[in-house]
Each structure stands twice: as structure tokens, then as C-alpha cells.
Coordinates of C-alpha atoms in Angstrom, one line a residue:
Chain A
M5 CA 180.9 -2.6 100.4
G6 CA 180.9 -3.7 103.8
E7 CA 180.5 -1.4 106.4
R8 CA 183.4 -0.7 108.9
P9 CA 182.1 -2.7 112.1
A10 CA 182.1 -0.5 115.4
D11 CA 183.9 -3.1 117.0
F12 CA 186.2 -3.7 114.5
D13 CA 189.5 -2.9 116.2
A14 CA 188.6 -4.3 119.2
Y15 CA 187.6 -7.5 117.6
W16 CA 191.1 -7.8 116.0
D17 CA 193.1 -6.6 119.4
E18 CA 191.4 -9.7 121.1
V19 CA 193.1 -11.9 118.0
D20 CA 196.2 -10.3 119.1
T21 CA 195.7 -10.8 122.7
E22 CA 194.6 -14.3 122.4
L23 CA 197.6 -15.4 119.8
A24 CA 200.1 -13.6 122.4
R25 CA 198.8 -15.9 125.0
Y26 CA 200.6 -18.6 123.3
P27 CA 204.5 -19.1 122.3
L28 CA 205.3 -19.6 119.1
A29 CA 206.9 -22.8 120.1
V30 CA 208.9 -23.3 117.2
E31 CA 210.1 -26.6 115.8
M32 CA 212.4 -26.6 112.9
E33 CA 213.3 -29.8 111.3
R34 CA 215.9 -29.9 108.3
N35 CA 214.3 -31.3 105.0
V36 CA 216.6 -33.3 103.7
L37 CA 214.7 -33.9 100.6
R38 CA 214.6 -30.4 99.8
C39 CA 217.8 -28.7 100.1
T40 CA 220.1 -27.7 97.9
D41 CA 223.7 -26.6 97.7
F42 CA 222.5 -22.7 97.7
S43 CA 219.1 -23.0 99.8
T44 CA 218.5 -25.3 103.3
V45 CA 214.6 -25.8 103.7
S46 CA 213.2 -26.9 106.7
N47 CA 209.7 -28.2 108.1
V48 CA 208.3 -25.6 110.7
R49 CA 205.9 -26.3 113.2
L50 CA 204.3 -23.1 115.3
T51 CA 201.5 -22.8 117.6
S52 CA 198.7 -20.6 116.8
I53 CA 195.2 -19.7 118.5
G54 CA 193.4 -22.6 119.7
P55 CA 195.8 -23.6 120.6
Y56 CA 196.5 -25.1 117.0
R57 CA 199.8 -26.7 115.8
I58 CA 200.3 -24.8 112.0
F59 CA 202.8 -25.4 109.3
G60 CA 205.5 -24.1 106.9
Y61 CA 208.2 -24.8 104.4
Y62 CA 210.9 -22.3 105.5
S63 CA 214.0 -21.9 103.1
V64 CA 217.2 -19.8 104.0
P65 CA 219.8 -19.3 101.1
V66 CA 223.2 -20.7 101.8
G67 CA 225.5 -18.1 103.0
D68 CA 226.4 -15.1 105.1
G69 CA 223.3 -13.3 105.9
P70 CA 221.0 -11.4 106.6
F71 CA 218.6 -12.5 103.8
P72 CA 215.4 -10.4 102.5
G73 CA 212.4 -12.1 103.9
L74 CA 209.5 -13.0 102.1
L75 CA 206.0 -14.5 103.5
V76 CA 203.9 -16.4 101.0
A77 CA 200.4 -16.4 102.1
P78 CA 198.5 -19.4 101.8
R79 CA 196.1 -19.8 98.8
Y80 CA 192.5 -20.8 99.1
G81 CA 192.7 -24.8 98.7
S82 CA 194.5 -27.7 100.2
V83 CA 198.1 -27.5 99.0
N84 CA 200.7 -24.8 99.0
H85 CA 204.0 -25.4 97.5
V86 CA 207.6 -25.6 98.6
P87 CA 209.3 -21.9 97.9
H88 CA 209.8 -21.9 94.3
H89 CA 213.6 -22.3 93.5
D90 CA 214.0 -18.8 92.5
D91 CA 212.9 -17.5 95.6
R92 CA 215.3 -20.2 97.8
E93 CA 218.3 -18.6 95.8
R94 CA 217.0 -14.9 97.0
Y95 CA 215.3 -14.8 100.1
A96 CA 214.7 -16.1 103.6
T97 CA 210.9 -17.6 102.3
L98 CA 208.3 -18.8 104.2
T99 CA 205.3 -20.5 102.6
L100 CA 202.9 -21.2 105.5
M101 CA 199.9 -23.8 105.6
H102 CA 196.9 -22.4 107.8
R103 CA 195.0 -24.9 109.9
G104 CA 193.0 -27.3 107.7
Q105 CA 195.6 -27.4 104.9
R106 CA 197.5 -30.3 104.1
L107 CA 200.5 -30.5 106.8
A108 CA 198.3 -28.6 109.1
D109 CA 195.1 -30.6 108.7
Q110 CA 194.9 -32.4 111.9
P111 CA 192.6 -32.7 113.9
F112 CA 190.9 -30.1 111.3
A113 CA 191.1 -30.7 107.6
A114 CA 189.3 -28.4 106.0
S115 CA 186.6 -28.7 102.8
Y116 CA 186.7 -27.4 99.5
P117 CA 184.1 -26.2 98.9
G118 CA 183.0 -25.4 102.4
L119 CA 186.2 -23.4 104.1
L120 CA 185.1 -20.2 103.1
T121 CA 181.7 -20.3 104.8
L122 CA 182.7 -22.2 107.5
G123 CA 181.1 -20.6 110.6
I124 CA 180.2 -17.5 108.8
D125 CA 177.5 -16.5 110.6
S126 CA 179.3 -14.7 113.2
P127 CA 182.8 -12.7 113.0
T128 CA 183.5 -15.2 116.3
T129 CA 182.9 -18.3 115.0
S130 CA 184.2 -17.8 111.4
I131 CA 187.3 -20.0 110.8
Y132 CA 188.9 -17.3 109.1
R133 CA 189.3 -15.5 112.2
S134 CA 191.6 -18.3 113.3
I135 CA 193.1 -18.5 109.8
V136 CA 194.1 -15.0 109.9
A137 CA 195.6 -15.6 113.4
D138 CA 197.8 -18.7 111.9
C139 CA 199.2 -16.0 109.1
L140 CA 199.9 -13.3 112.0
R141 CA 201.6 -16.0 113.8
G142 CA 203.6 -17.2 110.5
A143 CA 204.6 -13.4 110.0
E144 CA 205.9 -13.4 113.6
F145 CA 208.2 -16.1 113.0
L146 CA 209.7 -14.8 109.6
L147 CA 210.3 -11.2 111.4
S148 CA 211.9 -13.0 114.3
R149 CA 214.5 -15.2 112.8
P150 CA 217.8 -13.5 112.9
E151 CA 219.0 -14.2 109.3
V152 CA 216.3 -12.3 108.0
D153 CA 217.2 -8.6 107.4
G154 CA 214.2 -6.8 108.9
S155 CA 214.1 -3.9 106.9
H156 CA 213.3 -6.2 103.8
V157 CA 210.4 -8.4 104.5
S158 CA 207.7 -8.7 102.2
I159 CA 204.3 -10.7 101.8
I160 CA 202.5 -12.2 99.1
G161 CA 199.2 -13.4 98.4
D162 CA 195.6 -12.5 98.8
D163 CA 193.7 -10.8 101.2
L164 CA 195.6 -12.6 103.6
A165 CA 198.5 -10.7 103.0
L166 CA 197.0 -7.4 103.0
I167 CA 195.4 -8.0 106.2
T168 CA 198.7 -9.5 107.6
A169 CA 200.4 -6.4 106.6
A170 CA 197.8 -4.2 108.2
R171 CA 198.3 -6.1 111.2
R172 CA 201.7 -6.3 111.4
P173 CA 203.6 -3.4 110.1
Q174 CA 207.0 -4.3 110.2
F175 CA 206.7 -5.3 106.4
T176 CA 208.6 -3.5 103.5
A177 CA 206.3 -4.5 100.9
V178 CA 202.8 -6.5 100.0
Q179 CA 202.1 -7.8 96.9
A180 CA 198.4 -8.6 96.5
G181 CA 196.2 -10.4 93.7
G182 CA 193.3 -12.5 93.3
L183 CA 191.2 -10.6 96.5
L184 CA 188.4 -12.8 97.9
F185 CA 187.0 -11.2 100.6
Y186 CA 187.3 -7.8 99.2
R187 CA 183.4 -6.8 98.3
L188 CA 182.5 -10.4 98.5
L189 CA 178.9 -9.9 98.4
E190 CA 179.0 -7.8 95.6
A191 CA 181.0 -10.3 93.7
A192 CA 179.0 -13.0 94.7
G193 CA 175.8 -11.5 92.9
R194 CA 178.3 -11.1 89.8
S195 CA 180.0 -14.5 89.5
S196 CA 179.0 -18.2 89.7
A197 CA 183.0 -19.3 90.1
Y198 CA 184.1 -21.3 92.8
P199 CA 185.2 -20.4 95.7
V200 CA 182.8 -17.1 95.3
E201 CA 179.8 -19.4 94.5
E202 CA 180.4 -21.0 98.2
I203 CA 178.7 -17.5 99.5
N204 CA 175.9 -18.2 96.8
D205 CA 175.6 -21.6 97.6
Y206 CA 175.0 -20.6 101.5
L207 CA 173.0 -18.1 101.0
R208 CA 170.5 -20.0 98.7
T209 CA 170.4 -22.3 101.8
Y210 CA 170.2 -20.1 104.4
P211 CA 168.7 -16.9 103.7
E212 CA 167.7 -15.6 106.7
Q213 CA 171.5 -15.6 107.5
R214 CA 172.5 -12.6 104.7
E215 CA 172.9 -9.9 107.2
N216 CA 174.9 -12.3 109.6
V217 CA 177.0 -13.3 106.6
A218 CA 177.2 -9.4 105.6
R219 CA 178.6 -8.6 109.2
T220 CA 181.1 -11.2 109.2
L221 CA 182.7 -10.6 106.0
A222 CA 183.1 -7.1 107.0
Y223 CA 186.0 -8.2 109.7
F224 CA 187.7 -9.6 106.5
D225 CA 187.0 -7.1 103.9
P226 CA 190.8 -5.7 103.1
I227 CA 189.5 -2.3 102.6
N228 CA 188.5 -2.3 106.2
H229 CA 192.4 -3.0 106.9
A230 CA 193.7 -0.9 104.2
N231 CA 194.4 2.4 106.3
R232 CA 196.8 -0.1 108.6
V233 CA 198.7 -1.2 105.6
T234 CA 201.7 1.4 105.4
A235 CA 204.2 -1.1 103.8
R236 CA 204.7 -0.5 99.7
A237 CA 201.9 -2.4 98.2
L238 CA 201.1 -3.8 94.8
L239 CA 197.5 -4.3 93.6
V240 CA 197.1 -6.9 90.7
T241 CA 194.4 -5.8 88.8
G242 CA 192.3 -7.4 86.1
D243 CA 190.6 -6.3 83.1
A244 CA 188.2 -3.1 83.2
G245 CA 184.8 -3.7 84.2
A246 CA 185.6 -7.3 86.1
I247 CA 185.6 -8.4 89.3
N248 CA 189.1 -7.5 90.3
G249 CA 189.9 -5.0 87.6
P250 CA 190.9 -1.3 88.2
E251 CA 187.2 0.2 89.1
W252 CA 186.6 -2.6 91.3
L253 CA 189.9 -2.3 93.4
A254 CA 189.8 1.7 93.1
P255 CA 188.4 2.1 96.7
L256 CA 190.8 -0.1 98.1
A257 CA 193.6 1.4 96.4
D258 CA 192.7 4.7 97.8
A259 CA 192.2 3.5 101.2
L260 CA 195.8 2.0 101.7
G261 CA 197.6 3.5 104.1
G262 CA 201.0 3.8 102.1
P263 CA 202.4 4.0 98.7
V264 CA 200.5 1.6 96.1
E265 CA 201.4 0.7 92.3
Q266 CA 198.9 -1.3 90.4
Y267 CA 199.8 -3.8 87.9
H268 CA 197.0 -4.6 85.0
V269 CA 197.2 -7.9 84.2
T270 CA 198.3 -9.0 80.3
H271 CA 197.2 -12.4 80.9
E272 CA 200.2 -13.5 79.4
G273 CA 201.3 -15.5 82.2
A274 CA 205.2 -15.3 81.6
T275 CA 205.0 -11.5 81.1
D276 CA 202.8 -10.9 84.2
H277 CA 205.1 -13.1 86.3
D278 CA 208.3 -11.5 85.3
W279 CA 206.7 -7.9 86.0
Q280 CA 205.7 -8.7 89.4
D281 CA 208.6 -10.8 90.3
A282 CA 211.0 -7.8 89.4
W283 CA 208.7 -5.5 91.2
M284 CA 209.2 -7.5 94.6
A285 CA 212.7 -8.0 93.8
R286 CA 212.8 -4.2 93.7
Q287 CA 211.5 -4.0 97.4
L288 CA 213.7 -6.3 98.6
G289 CA 216.8 -5.4 97.0
G290 CA 217.0 -8.9 94.9
V291 CA 217.8 -9.6 91.5
P292 CA 215.0 -10.2 89.2
K293 CA 214.4 -14.1 88.1
P294 CA 212.5 -13.7 85.0
R295 CA 211.1 -17.0 83.4
L296 CA 210.7 -16.3 80.0
W297 CA 213.4 -17.7 77.8
E298 CA 214.9 -16.9 74.7
V299 CA 214.6 -18.8 71.7
I300 CA 217.0 -19.5 69.3
A301 CA 216.9 -20.8 65.9
Chain B
M21 CA 216.2 -13.9 81.4
S22 CA 216.6 -18.3 81.8
Q23 CA 219.0 -20.2 79.7
A24 CA 218.3 -19.8 75.7
R25 CA 216.5 -23.1 74.1
K26 CA 215.5 -24.2 70.7
P27 CA 211.9 -23.8 69.4
A28 CA 209.6 -26.0 71.6
E29 CA 208.6 -28.1 68.7
R30 CA 212.2 -28.9 67.6
Y31 CA 213.1 -30.4 71.2
G32 CA 211.9 -34.0 70.6
T33 CA 211.9 -36.6 73.6
T34 CA 214.0 -39.1 75.3
T35 CA 210.7 -40.9 76.7
V36 CA 210.9 -44.6 75.0
R37 CA 207.8 -46.3 74.7
P38 CA 208.7 -50.1 76.1
A39 CA 207.5 -53.1 74.1
D40 CA 205.3 -54.4 76.8
F41 CA 203.5 -50.9 77.5
D42 CA 200.0 -51.9 75.9
A43 CA 200.3 -55.5 77.7
F44 CA 201.1 -53.7 80.8
W45 CA 198.0 -51.3 80.5
A46 CA 195.7 -54.0 79.3
A47 CA 196.7 -56.1 82.3
I48 CA 195.7 -53.3 84.6
M49 CA 192.8 -52.2 83.2
A50 CA 191.9 -56.1 83.2
E51 CA 192.4 -56.2 86.7
V52 CA 189.9 -53.3 87.8
G53 CA 187.5 -54.5 85.5
E54 CA 186.8 -57.3 87.5
I55 CA 186.4 -54.9 90.4
P56 CA 182.5 -53.9 90.9
L57 CA 181.9 -50.3 90.3
N58 CA 179.7 -50.2 93.2
P59 CA 178.7 -46.4 92.5
T60 CA 176.7 -44.1 94.7
M61 CA 175.1 -41.0 94.8
E62 CA 174.2 -38.5 97.1
H63 CA 172.1 -35.5 96.5
V64 CA 173.8 -32.2 97.7
P65 CA 171.1 -29.7 98.2
M66 CA 173.4 -27.1 99.2
R67 CA 175.0 -26.9 95.8
S68 CA 172.5 -27.6 93.7
T69 CA 170.7 -24.4 92.0
D70 CA 167.3 -24.0 89.6
E71 CA 169.5 -25.2 87.1
V72 CA 171.6 -27.9 87.9
D73 CA 171.2 -30.9 90.7
V74 CA 174.7 -31.7 92.5
Y75 CA 175.6 -35.1 93.5
E76 CA 178.7 -36.5 95.6
I77 CA 179.5 -39.8 94.1
H78 CA 181.7 -42.6 95.1
Y79 CA 182.6 -45.6 93.2
D80 CA 185.5 -48.5 93.6
S81 CA 188.4 -48.5 91.8
L82 CA 191.9 -50.2 91.4
D83 CA 193.3 -51.9 95.0
H84 CA 189.8 -51.3 96.0
V85 CA 190.5 -47.7 96.8
R86 CA 187.1 -46.1 97.0
I87 CA 187.1 -42.9 94.8
A88 CA 184.9 -39.6 95.0
G89 CA 183.6 -37.1 92.8
W90 CA 181.0 -34.4 92.1
Y91 CA 178.2 -35.2 89.8
C92 CA 176.4 -32.0 88.4
V93 CA 173.7 -32.5 85.8
P94 CA 171.1 -30.5 84.4
K95 CA 167.8 -30.3 86.2
E96 CA 164.8 -31.9 83.5
S97 CA 163.0 -28.7 84.0
Y98 CA 165.6 -26.6 82.7
L99 CA 166.8 -29.0 79.9
P100 CA 165.5 -32.7 78.8
P101 CA 167.6 -35.4 79.2
P102 CA 169.9 -37.1 77.3
Y103 CA 172.8 -35.2 77.9
P104 CA 176.4 -35.6 76.8
A105 CA 178.8 -36.6 79.5
L106 CA 182.0 -34.4 80.4
L107 CA 185.0 -35.5 82.8
I108 CA 186.6 -32.6 84.3
V109 CA 189.7 -33.8 85.8
P110 CA 192.0 -32.2 88.1
G111 CA 195.7 -30.5 88.3
Y112 CA 198.1 -31.6 90.4
I113 CA 197.7 -29.2 93.7
S114 CA 193.8 -28.0 92.8
E115 CA 190.9 -29.4 94.3
P116 CA 188.3 -31.5 92.2
A117 CA 186.1 -29.2 90.2
L118 CA 182.4 -29.1 90.9
P119 CA 181.6 -28.6 87.6
K120 CA 178.0 -26.6 87.9
S121 CA 178.8 -24.5 85.0
W122 CA 179.5 -27.1 82.5
A123 CA 176.2 -28.5 83.6
K124 CA 174.6 -25.5 82.8
M125 CA 175.7 -25.8 79.4
G126 CA 173.7 -29.2 78.9
Y127 CA 176.5 -31.5 80.0
A128 CA 176.5 -34.2 82.6
A129 CA 179.5 -33.6 84.3
V130 CA 182.2 -35.5 86.5
G131 CA 184.6 -33.7 88.4
V132 CA 187.0 -36.5 89.2
A133 CA 188.7 -36.8 92.5
P134 CA 191.7 -39.6 91.8
R135 CA 193.2 -41.3 94.8
G136 CA 195.0 -38.9 97.3
K137 CA 193.0 -35.9 96.8
L138 CA 190.6 -34.7 99.3
R139 CA 187.5 -37.0 99.8
S140 CA 189.6 -39.8 98.1
N141 CA 192.4 -40.2 100.4
R142 CA 191.5 -42.2 102.8
Q143 CA 193.4 -45.6 101.8
F144 CA 196.1 -43.6 99.8
N145 CA 197.5 -40.1 100.9
P146 CA 201.2 -39.5 99.5
G147 CA 200.7 -36.2 99.7
Y148 CA 202.0 -32.9 97.8
P149 CA 204.9 -32.9 97.2
G150 CA 204.8 -36.8 97.2
L151 CA 202.3 -38.1 94.8
L152 CA 204.8 -37.9 91.8
M153 CA 207.6 -40.0 93.6
H154 CA 205.5 -42.2 95.7
N155 CA 206.9 -45.5 94.6
V156 CA 208.7 -44.2 91.6
V157 CA 211.5 -47.1 91.2
D158 CA 208.4 -49.5 90.7
R159 CA 206.0 -49.6 87.9
Y160 CA 203.7 -51.9 89.7
T161 CA 203.1 -49.7 92.8
Y162 CA 203.9 -46.4 91.6
S163 CA 201.4 -43.8 92.5
Y164 CA 200.0 -43.3 89.2
R165 CA 199.4 -46.9 88.3
G166 CA 196.2 -45.9 90.5
F167 CA 195.3 -42.4 89.8
Y168 CA 195.4 -43.4 85.8
V169 CA 193.2 -45.7 86.6
D170 CA 190.7 -43.7 89.0
A171 CA 190.3 -41.0 86.3
A172 CA 189.5 -43.6 83.8
R173 CA 187.1 -45.4 85.9
A174 CA 184.8 -42.4 85.9
V175 CA 183.9 -43.1 82.3
D176 CA 182.1 -46.7 83.8
F177 CA 180.3 -44.3 86.5
V178 CA 179.0 -42.0 83.4
L179 CA 178.0 -45.3 81.3
T180 CA 175.7 -46.1 84.2
R181 CA 173.6 -43.3 84.2
P182 CA 170.5 -43.4 82.4
E183 CA 170.3 -39.5 81.6
V184 CA 173.6 -40.0 79.8
D185 CA 174.0 -40.5 76.1
T186 CA 177.0 -43.1 75.9
S187 CA 177.9 -42.3 72.5
R188 CA 178.6 -38.5 73.7
I189 CA 181.4 -38.2 76.2
G190 CA 184.5 -36.2 76.5
V191 CA 187.0 -35.4 78.9
H192 CA 188.8 -32.0 79.4
G193 CA 191.5 -30.9 81.9
S194 CA 194.7 -28.3 82.3
S195 CA 197.9 -29.5 83.5
Q196 CA 197.7 -32.7 85.5
G197 CA 194.2 -32.6 84.0
G198 CA 195.5 -32.1 80.9
A199 CA 197.8 -35.5 81.4
L200 CA 194.5 -37.5 82.7
T201 CA 192.7 -36.0 79.4
I202 CA 195.2 -38.0 77.8
T203 CA 195.7 -41.1 79.8
T204 CA 191.9 -41.3 79.8
S205 CA 191.1 -40.8 76.2
A206 CA 193.7 -43.6 75.7
L207 CA 193.0 -46.2 78.3
R208 CA 188.8 -45.4 77.2
S209 CA 189.3 -45.1 73.4
D210 CA 186.5 -47.1 73.0
V211 CA 183.9 -44.6 74.5
I212 CA 185.5 -41.2 74.9
K213 CA 184.6 -39.1 71.8
V214 CA 186.5 -35.8 72.3
G215 CA 189.2 -34.6 74.6
A216 CA 191.2 -30.8 75.3
A217 CA 194.1 -31.1 77.0
G218 CA 195.9 -28.0 78.8
A219 CA 199.8 -27.4 79.2
P220 CA 200.0 -31.5 79.6
Y221 CA 201.5 -32.4 82.5
L222 CA 203.6 -36.4 82.9
C223 CA 204.6 -36.1 79.2
G224 CA 208.4 -36.2 79.0
F225 CA 208.9 -36.6 83.0
M226 CA 212.8 -36.4 82.7
D227 CA 213.0 -34.1 79.9
A228 CA 210.7 -31.8 81.9
A229 CA 212.9 -32.4 85.1
H230 CA 216.0 -31.0 83.2
L231 CA 214.1 -28.0 81.7
T232 CA 212.5 -26.9 84.5
H233 CA 213.0 -26.2 88.3
S234 CA 209.1 -25.1 89.0
W235 CA 207.0 -27.6 91.0
P236 CA 205.8 -30.2 90.5
Y237 CA 208.7 -31.7 88.4
E238 CA 211.1 -30.4 90.6
E239 CA 210.2 -33.1 93.1
I240 CA 212.3 -35.4 90.3
N241 CA 215.1 -33.3 90.8
D242 CA 215.2 -33.4 94.6
Y243 CA 214.6 -36.9 94.6
L244 CA 217.6 -37.6 92.2
R245 CA 219.7 -35.4 94.1
L246 CA 219.2 -37.2 96.9
Y247 CA 219.5 -40.9 95.2
P248 CA 221.2 -40.4 92.3
E249 CA 221.9 -44.1 92.1
R250 CA 218.1 -44.6 91.4
A251 CA 218.0 -42.5 88.1
E252 CA 217.7 -45.5 85.8
A253 CA 214.9 -47.2 87.9
V254 CA 213.0 -43.8 87.8
R255 CA 213.3 -43.4 84.3
A256 CA 212.2 -47.1 83.4
T257 CA 209.1 -46.3 85.5
Y258 CA 208.1 -42.9 83.8
H259 CA 208.5 -44.7 80.6
Y260 CA 205.1 -46.8 81.6
F261 CA 203.4 -43.6 82.8
D262 CA 204.2 -40.9 80.0
G263 CA 201.4 -39.5 78.2
I264 CA 203.6 -39.4 75.1
N265 CA 203.4 -43.3 75.2
F266 CA 199.8 -43.1 75.5
A267 CA 199.2 -40.6 72.8
P268 CA 199.3 -43.3 69.9
M269 CA 196.4 -45.0 71.8
I270 CA 193.8 -42.1 71.5
K271 CA 191.0 -42.5 68.4
C272 CA 189.2 -39.2 69.4
P273 CA 189.9 -35.7 68.5
M274 CA 192.2 -34.0 70.5
L275 CA 193.2 -30.3 71.1
V276 CA 196.4 -29.6 73.1
Y277 CA 197.3 -26.0 74.1
V278 CA 200.2 -25.1 75.7
G279 CA 202.3 -21.5 76.9
L280 CA 205.3 -21.3 75.0
A281 CA 206.7 -20.0 78.3
D282 CA 205.3 -22.6 80.2
D283 CA 208.1 -23.1 83.0
V284 CA 205.7 -25.6 85.0
C285 CA 204.8 -27.8 81.8
P286 CA 207.4 -27.2 79.4
P287 CA 206.0 -26.5 75.9
E288 CA 209.1 -28.8 74.4
T289 CA 206.7 -32.1 76.2
G290 CA 203.4 -30.6 74.7
Y291 CA 205.0 -30.9 71.7
A292 CA 206.4 -34.3 71.8
L293 CA 202.8 -35.4 73.1
Y294 CA 201.1 -34.1 70.3
N295 CA 203.5 -35.4 67.9
A296 CA 203.3 -38.6 68.9
M297 CA 199.3 -38.8 68.3
T298 CA 197.7 -40.2 65.4
C299 CA 194.4 -39.1 66.1
P300 CA 192.7 -35.8 64.6
K301 CA 194.6 -33.2 66.7
E302 CA 195.2 -29.4 66.7
I303 CA 197.6 -27.6 69.0
H304 CA 197.5 -24.2 70.0
A305 CA 200.4 -22.3 71.2
Y306 CA 200.6 -19.0 72.9
P307 CA 203.6 -16.9 73.3
C308 CA 204.7 -15.4 76.4
C309 CA 202.4 -17.7 78.3
A310 CA 203.4 -19.8 81.1
H311 CA 201.0 -22.2 82.8
D312 CA 198.3 -20.7 82.0
S313 CA 198.8 -21.9 78.4
G314 CA 196.5 -18.8 77.2
I315 CA 193.6 -19.9 79.1
Y316 CA 192.3 -16.6 78.6
W317 CA 191.7 -16.3 75.2
E318 CA 191.8 -20.3 74.7
M319 CA 188.9 -21.2 76.9
P320 CA 186.0 -20.0 74.4
K321 CA 187.7 -22.2 72.0
V322 CA 188.0 -25.5 73.9
E323 CA 184.1 -25.0 74.9
A324 CA 183.8 -25.0 71.0
W325 CA 185.9 -27.8 70.5
L326 CA 183.9 -30.1 72.9
A327 CA 180.8 -28.8 72.0
A328 CA 181.0 -29.4 68.1
Q329 CA 181.2 -33.4 69.1
L330 CA 179.1 -33.6 72.1
K331 CA 176.7 -31.0 71.2
P332 CA 175.3 -29.9 74.7
A333 CA 171.6 -28.2 74.3
A334 CA 172.6 -25.1 76.0
Y335 CA 175.9 -24.4 74.7
M336 CA 174.3 -25.2 71.2
R337 CA 171.6 -22.6 71.5
H338 CA 173.5 -20.1 72.8
A339 CA 176.2 -20.7 70.1
E340 CA 173.4 -21.3 67.0
P341 CA 173.7 -17.5 65.1
T342 CA 170.6 -16.0 65.2
V343 CA 168.9 -14.9 62.3
G344 CA 166.7 -11.8 61.4

């Protein structure tokens, strides 16, 4: 595990300070194509550090609010979906595109593979410094909305969800799975699957950078943020003995600063979805929306 | 729980095969056949390993759109040629695969990036969401006309490679990759020897939109909510692009696998596809699995299915039982 750098807090405080220099500069534009009789969807543009304009789809249920809020943190890839029908019915939902992803890809378009190691030799040049800032900005937007019930706001995603929850303690709950930055150098020694393989590619090419890479990754490893995560957390865990298995995640679970639950995946996608959806609904005061259906003869 | 449904295999489909379906696609393939492939390969040392060389490739496709891909091939010091070829075709929002792991098994593997995907989006970029509905009222300019051809055109790329045994070419993918497995096997039935299609998308478009509110099919519902008067034009276009209508053209053995609780690509449409195939075929269905389509259990079966036909050296060495 990456040791917590001595200047860890100062590093992230500086990101917050830099972010605070820029107003959100919100542009909201009704997305007529995605609006339904039960939800209004808007295209949202915000300013993050750089300065850089990022994008989100923001969906609000029709009716009298306030509504529970849900921030869907960006995945590792160029595309994030519009909020799902089931979430649009229940929550004020923001799906965010960080810089480089489609709809936030001008002037910077991310490469896949490639994004993970962009600027990785130093914590000050890593693209993830800015990507985390983008997520924090998305959180600030959602938490500032008058139609959102500030006592019921959750975030869902990978490491970016955990880091955002650590830096913005107003979140009620955080659901995290498929962690990428957690023990990443160790994971790279055990996996040749992308995107983890990007680290192996990089270190094969630049072996002399190993110490620098390790130092950079320590700023993004969620274990070093964990004590600041006070929201109720759900960690989604894989098979015993595997990367993201329960033993692998145990140090993180122990370090989290709030109540922690773990869900061990069955690998039946609908079963796993429905359990996690119900968990999130409980945190937000929503109604579970299972996707399994009854089969009749 | 969502609305109750009949067993997936009994649903059927509203898809209709146009009388000129074969002629429509024959004309398109003839058109692209007139366009020189102009293949290029650039070695990518950073992604290469002791066992596998990685190349970024490009070739020309329909409308002279330049298409990108990854080409991963075993190093001769690791495995001597010739190699069977395997096309790995991408999902709707996923990035094209960099298929080093397949090359390590002994395949010359291509990760295809059809138009609109990153690195193939300079001339065509409808976005996501967007691709599914781009020019949907006109089958002659509908997005998937070129997209399907781009995947099939990757076959021509591997046919140019001296290290490939061109009698052993397969195709595999899931979701949109499942759809492209079907269309590529159909459009290049002259050379494709085996396919494995997971959670096949782009089958029974309108049935699927009726059965689900998940992306990407929800794009159809969004579009028709705004433009209900275009429903018949949309339906008419989809008939020309429906995997179910490509199915009878496939000659090679085809494995289909589905999740019986797939909210993204409803299993009903997977069965409709399977029932329309006349080639040697198998279907594996996983209860309580969604768009994962049981991949946790299915992937070893997919590897074995492909290897049985394509015989990649490292996989066969690994798979052969040891004696003594």
C-alpha cells in the first residue's frame, strides 16, 4: 500500500484552494430529447480547475421536491450514460463527465489506454489531480441545488467516489466498487488486464520512474483518504483471494471513518444490481427498483 | 420487481426481413470492395511485451472513412507463425479492446474501432448517446451502415497479414460486440470460421425498446417520444440492420450466451436471433444474470469454443491434458 505522503493534506488543500478560485459558472440547458413526463434532464456545464469546462447530465424528478440527490462519478472510459430511467424517477441525479471524456473533451481528449498514466511521474502533473477536482466540482453543484434534499445525498462509483466523499463530507452515503487506484502497484503485479496493465506498460517503458509513480499513486489511493470518509459506505467486494476480494479490501474497510458494509458479489448481474440498488434506496429514502422480473408460464 | 414476462425463448419477434435485404447488403459490400484498403501498421513499443507485439493499425472503409484498431500478434520468439486470427469487436460505450491476452494465447488478434469510436472519429462522430439514432429514418445513411462494414472490413486487414493462417479466422464480442460478431460472420461468411456472441445487441430493436428502459435502447424511446410520427420510418430502417435478419447468412458455428435477466439487451431478442440461425449453434442462458450474461462462468467456455475451431498454439498447449 502506498504510504501516506507527508504533504498529503497540503496537496489536497491546495486543490480545494485552486478550485475555489473559480466560480462554478453553471450553464443549464434543458435536454428536450431526454425529458420524460416524470423527469427533467438538463445538460450542465461547470468550470473546474485549469480553468476547464466539464459536463454533466442532471435529471430532476417532476413534482414537489426536495429530492434525494445522487452523484454518479465518472467511470474509466470515454463515455458515461445519461442517468438511468430508474434513478431519474427517484433522485436528482448528476452523471458527470470529467475532462477528457466525451462532452468534456475539448480541448483535451483522453486516450484509452493512456489516461491513467498521463503525467504520472509527479503528483502535480498527474491528470488525476484535475480529474478529482472535476468530481469535487460536480459534488459542489449537486449539493448546492435547492431542489436537492441536502440530508440525503449519495455518491456511487469507484475510487473517485470515495475520494470525493472524503473531500466533501456532506454526502450521506457512498457506494464504491471496481476500485482502480487502491493498491494499484500491487494489483499491477497480479494483473495484465487493462486499465491496470497501463501501469505495467508504463513501468516496462520507464522502469526508472517506479519510485515516482509509487509516490504519485499514494495521493490517489483511497486508503489515504479513508479516515475522512464519514458517510455510510458500501464496499462491493469480489472473490476471496482476488484483487478487490474481501481480504484485499480489508485494510480499506478498516480505515474508513464511518460505518461500513460490504457486499460480496454473486456474479449474477441482476442479483448484484438489485441488492446494491436496494441499499442505495435505503440510504436515500427511495423505493428499490429491482430489475429482475417474474417469469410466468 | 419489473412487469412479469413470458419465458424469453417463447417471445418471438416483430422483426421482418425485407425482400431486398440481401441485395441491400450485397450492394454495400460491393461498394466498399471498390475502395482500396490502404492498411498501415505502426509498432507500439510501450504496449508490447516479451510475448506480444502491439501495433496501431488503420485502414479505409465505406465512404473512405479511416478506421483504427489494435493488432496484437505473438512474437516469433514466443510462438512461431502462422497464427489463427481473432477479431474482438467492441461494445456500445466501451473502448475498443487492446487484445494482448488473446495474442498471448496464440491469436493474431485485432481490436476493432469502428467509425465514431475513439481514434476513428475524425470523419464521423455522432457521439454516445447518438450513434443508435443517427440518420435512423434513412437506411442509406444510417450510422450502422458504415459501422457494420468497418468491423467486417477488419477481415480484409487480417487477410493481408502473412503471419495469419487465413483458413482460421474467428470473431467475438459482447453486447454491441455480440451484434458485430453476428453481422461480421454474416457479411464475411466466406472466411469466418467461428463466432461467439454475448448478450447480442441490435437484435429486435423495437421489441427491445418495448422491453427495457435501460441504455442504449432507451435512445429509441426518447426519440419516438419526441417524434412519434417517425415510428414507421424508424422501424423500416431497423429491419435492414437487425441481427436477426443477418442470422440466416451465417455459415460457421456460433455460440450465443445471454443473461435471462438482462435489462440492457433483453434475452427475448437473444433467443429470436438464435432461432433465426441456420448454422451449427449453441446457446447458453444464465438465470439471474443481467448484461454480464454470465461471463464469470461463460468465459472459459467461450475460449474453448473458439479454440476448438481456431486452434491457437498456446491455448491448445495449455488445454491439452497431460499424461503421467
